[in-house]
Structures are given as C-alpha cells and as structure tokens.
PDB file of C-alpha atoms in Angstrom:
ATOM      1  CA  MET A   1      -2.197  -2.493  -4.312  1.00 97.00           C
ATOM      2  CA  ILE A   2      -4.264  -5.242  -2.596  1.00 98.00           C
ATOM      3  CA  LYS A   3      -6.361  -8.309  -3.658  1.00 97.00           C
ATOM      4  CA  ASN A   4      -8.036 -11.111  -1.705  1.00 96.00           C
ATOM      5  CA  GLU A   5      -5.793  -9.584   1.349  1.00 95.00           C
ATOM      6  CA  LYS A   6      -2.796 -10.484  -0.473  1.00 97.00           C
ATOM      7  CA  ILE A   7      -0.219  -6.906  -0.648  1.00 98.00           C
ATOM      8  CA  THR A   8       1.245  -6.162  -4.848  1.00 97.00           C
ATOM      9  CA  THR A   9       3.976  -3.619  -5.288  1.00 94.00           C
ATOM     10  CA  PRO A  10       5.667  -3.496  -8.328  1.00 91.00           C
ATOM     11  CA  PRO A  11       9.176  -4.460  -7.605  1.00 91.00           C
ATOM     12  CA  ALA A  12      12.209  -1.470  -7.506  1.00 87.00           C
ATOM     13  CA  SER A  13      13.854  -2.785 -10.159  1.00 89.00           C
ATOM     14  CA  ILE A  14      11.379  -1.085 -13.364  1.00 90.00           C
ATOM     15  CA  GLY A  15      12.351   2.311 -11.454  1.00 84.00           C
ATOM     16  CA  ILE A  16       9.309   2.965  -8.949  1.00 85.00           C
ATOM     17  CA  LEU A  17      11.267   4.381  -5.271  1.00 83.00           C
ATOM     18  CA  GLN A  18      12.677   1.766  -3.241  1.00 83.00           C
ATOM     19  CA  GLY A  19      11.888   4.315   0.104  1.00 88.00           C
ATOM     20  CA  ILE A  20      12.159   3.956   3.894  1.00 92.00           C
ATOM     21  CA  THR A  21       8.753   4.384   4.138  1.00 93.00           C
ATOM     22  CA  ARG A  22       7.705   1.893   1.283  1.00 94.00           C
ATOM     23  CA  ASP A  23      10.316  -0.569   2.554  1.00 93.00           C
ATOM     24  CA  THR A  24       8.629  -0.222   6.829  1.00 94.00           C
ATOM     25  CA  VAL A  25       4.790  -0.213   5.514  1.00 96.00           C
ATOM     26  CA  ILE A  26       6.019  -4.094   3.335  1.00 95.00           C
ATOM     27  CA  GLU A  27       7.972  -4.391   7.376  1.00 95.00           C
ATOM     28  CA  LEU A  28       4.494  -3.843   9.207  1.00 96.00           C
ATOM     29  CA  ALA A  29       2.382  -5.610   6.541  1.00 97.00           C
ATOM     30  CA  VAL A  30       4.143  -8.786   6.756  1.00 97.00           C
ATOM     31  CA  ALA A  31       4.618  -8.210  10.380  1.00 95.00           C
ATOM     32  CA  LEU A  32       0.330  -8.381  10.642  1.00 96.00           C
ATOM     33  CA  GLY A  33       0.434 -11.228   8.937  1.00 97.00           C
ATOM     34  CA  TYR A  34       0.605 -10.199   5.276  1.00 98.00           C
ATOM     35  CA  GLU A  35       1.735 -11.820   1.865  1.00 98.00           C
ATOM     36  CA  VAL A  36       3.662  -9.354   0.214  1.00 98.00           C
ATOM     37  CA  THR A  37       4.766  -9.833  -3.485  1.00 97.00           C
ATOM     38  CA  GLU A  38       6.463  -8.487  -5.860  1.00 95.00           C
ATOM     39  CA  PRO A  39       5.934  -8.863  -9.192  1.00 96.00           C
ATOM     40  CA  LEU A  40       5.039  -6.978 -12.297  1.00 94.00           C
ATOM     41  CA  VAL A  41       1.663  -5.604 -12.789  1.00 93.00           C
ATOM     42  CA  THR A  42      -0.708  -4.731 -15.419  1.00 94.00           C
ATOM     43  CA  LEU A  43      -3.007  -1.826 -15.734  1.00 95.00           C
ATOM     44  CA  TYR A  44      -5.913  -4.908 -15.384  1.00 96.00           C
ATOM     45  CA  ASP A  45      -4.472  -6.106 -12.327  1.00 96.00           C
ATOM     46  CA  VAL A  46      -4.777  -1.920 -10.984  1.00 96.00           C
ATOM     47  CA  TYR A  47      -8.103  -1.805 -12.399  1.00 97.00           C
ATOM     48  CA  ASN A  48      -9.141  -5.260 -10.722  1.00 97.00           C
ATOM     49  CA  ALA A  49      -8.108  -4.858  -7.401  1.00 98.00           C
ATOM     50  CA  ASP A  50      -9.636  -4.970  -3.863  1.00 98.00           C
ATOM     51  CA  GLU A  51      -7.684  -1.629  -2.441  1.00 98.00           C
ATOM     52  CA  ILE A  52      -4.409   0.711  -3.520  1.00 98.00           C
ATOM     53  CA  PHE A  53      -2.300   2.930  -2.000  1.00 97.00           C
ATOM     54  CA  LEU A  54       0.278   5.162  -2.074  1.00 95.00           C
ATOM     55  CA  THR A  55       3.370   5.491   0.051  1.00 94.00           C
ATOM     56  CA  GLY A  56       5.401   8.543   0.640  1.00 91.00           C
ATOM     57  CA  THR A  57       7.137  10.775   2.868  1.00 88.00           C
ATOM     58  CA  ALA A  58       5.520  13.391   3.325  1.00 89.00           C
ATOM     59  CA  ALA A  59       2.026  11.502   2.999  1.00 91.00           C
ATOM     60  CA  GLU A  60       2.741   8.300   4.693  1.00 93.00           C
ATOM     61  CA  VAL A  61      -0.248   5.821   3.816  1.00 97.00           C
ATOM     62  CA  ILE A  62      -2.708   7.530   1.592  1.00 97.00           C
ATOM     63  CA  PRO A  63      -5.401   5.346  -0.216  1.00 98.00           C
ATOM     64  CA  ALA A  64      -6.383   5.852  -4.218  1.00 97.00           C
ATOM     65  CA  VAL A  65     -10.007   5.109  -4.578  1.00 97.00           C
ATOM     66  CA  THR A  66      -9.924   5.893  -8.079  1.00 98.00           C
ATOM     67  CA  VAL A  67      -8.140   5.240 -11.197  1.00 97.00           C
ATOM     68  CA  ASP A  68      -8.757   6.765 -14.536  1.00 97.00           C
ATOM     69  CA  GLY A  69     -11.792   8.050 -13.267  1.00 96.00           C
ATOM     70  CA  ARG A  70     -12.709   4.138 -11.678  1.00 97.00           C
ATOM     71  CA  ALA A  71     -13.145   3.133  -8.630  1.00 98.00           C
ATOM     72  CA  ILE A  72     -11.274   0.587  -7.289  1.00 98.00           C
ATOM     73  CA  GLY A  73     -13.317  -1.532  -5.049  1.00 96.00           C
ATOM     74  CA  SER A  74     -16.270   0.087  -3.098  1.00 96.00           C
ATOM     75  CA  GLY A  75     -14.390   3.738  -4.219  1.00 97.00           C
ATOM     76  CA  GLN A  76     -14.020   3.872  -0.340  1.00 97.00           C
ATOM     77  CA  PRO A  77     -10.352   2.926   1.134  1.00 97.00           C
ATOM     78  CA  GLY A  78     -10.087  -0.871   2.346  1.00 97.00           C
ATOM     79  CA  PRO A  79      -9.869  -2.737   5.673  1.00 97.00           C
ATOM     80  CA  VAL A  80      -6.117  -3.505   4.927  1.00 98.00           C
ATOM     81  CA  THR A  81      -5.100  -0.093   3.811  1.00 98.00           C
ATOM     82  CA  ARG A  82      -6.821   1.384   6.932  1.00 98.00           C
ATOM     83  CA  GLN A  83      -4.992  -1.199   9.472  1.00 98.00           C
ATOM     84  CA  LEU A  84      -1.852  -0.394   7.435  1.00 98.00           C
ATOM     85  CA  MET A  85      -2.487   3.690   7.662  1.00 97.00           C
ATOM     86  CA  SER A  86      -2.908   2.997  11.523  1.00 97.00           C
ATOM     87  CA  SER A  87       0.103   1.216  11.901  1.00 96.00           C
ATOM     88  CA  PHE A  88       2.505   3.144   9.816  1.00 95.00           C
ATOM     89  CA  SER A  89       1.124   6.164  11.913  1.00 93.00           C
ATOM     90  CA  ASP A  90       1.711   4.516  15.360  1.00 93.00           C
ATOM     91  CA  TYR A  91       4.880   3.473  14.154  1.00 93.00           C
ATOM     92  CA  ALA A  92       6.042   6.997  13.138  1.00 89.00           C
ATOM     93  CA  ARG A  93       4.911   8.611  16.469  1.00 87.00           C
ATOM     94  CA  SER A  94       6.285   6.148  18.275  1.00 89.00           C
ATOM     95  CA  THR A  95       9.436   6.408  16.842  1.00 72.00           C
ATOM     96  CA  GLY A  96       9.921  10.444  16.859  1.00 60.00           C
ATOM     97  CA  VAL A  97       9.837  10.329  13.119  1.00 56.00           C
ATOM     98  CA  PRO A  98       8.552  13.664  12.280  1.00 51.00           C
ATOM     99  CA  VAL A  99       5.539  13.117  10.235  1.00 50.00           C
ATOM    100  CA  GLU A 100       3.776  16.292   9.027  1.00 46.00           C
TER     101      GLU A 100
END
C-alpha cells in the first residue's frame, strides 16, 4: 500500500509469498526513489491508504481500488501504482521474461 508516496508491504515472515514479482517491484520502487518498508499493517492502515496494489506472476502489478466495499484513495489507480505498473511492464519486456 502507499501512503504519502511511501510504499509499505507486509513482511514475508507473516506468510505472504515473497515472490519474484514482489521482489522486483520493490527493487524498481527503490530505484525510482520510493521508500519501501515492511512493517506489520492493520486493516485501518489499508482503509486509509492513498493507493493499494497487488503483485503476482500473471497479474504483474494490479491496482486495488476498493477493499471491503470502501474506496481506497480516490477510488482510481493512483500515480505511484501507475508508475510501478509501467516500470514493471518495461522491465519484464526488456528482460525477455514471458508475460501473459
């Protein structure tokens, strides 16, 4: 999730998949100048995020604009998410990584 242009992701130690796509997006975000942290997050944090996105092999980077029926931020994909979507797409295509 993104709040004040800082990216927060739950730590892999709580059971989320520490996959190649997630790791690559973190590397790209840092290269773009974003701060990325991995604290424990609450549902309150999620509801109050400016933006949220998910990562996955097939999905790449996909915006989440609602959670539990609540709009996140403006209810539209935000600028940081769009930038990461573009950066990941460029990276995947430049490295010959097959994308679906």
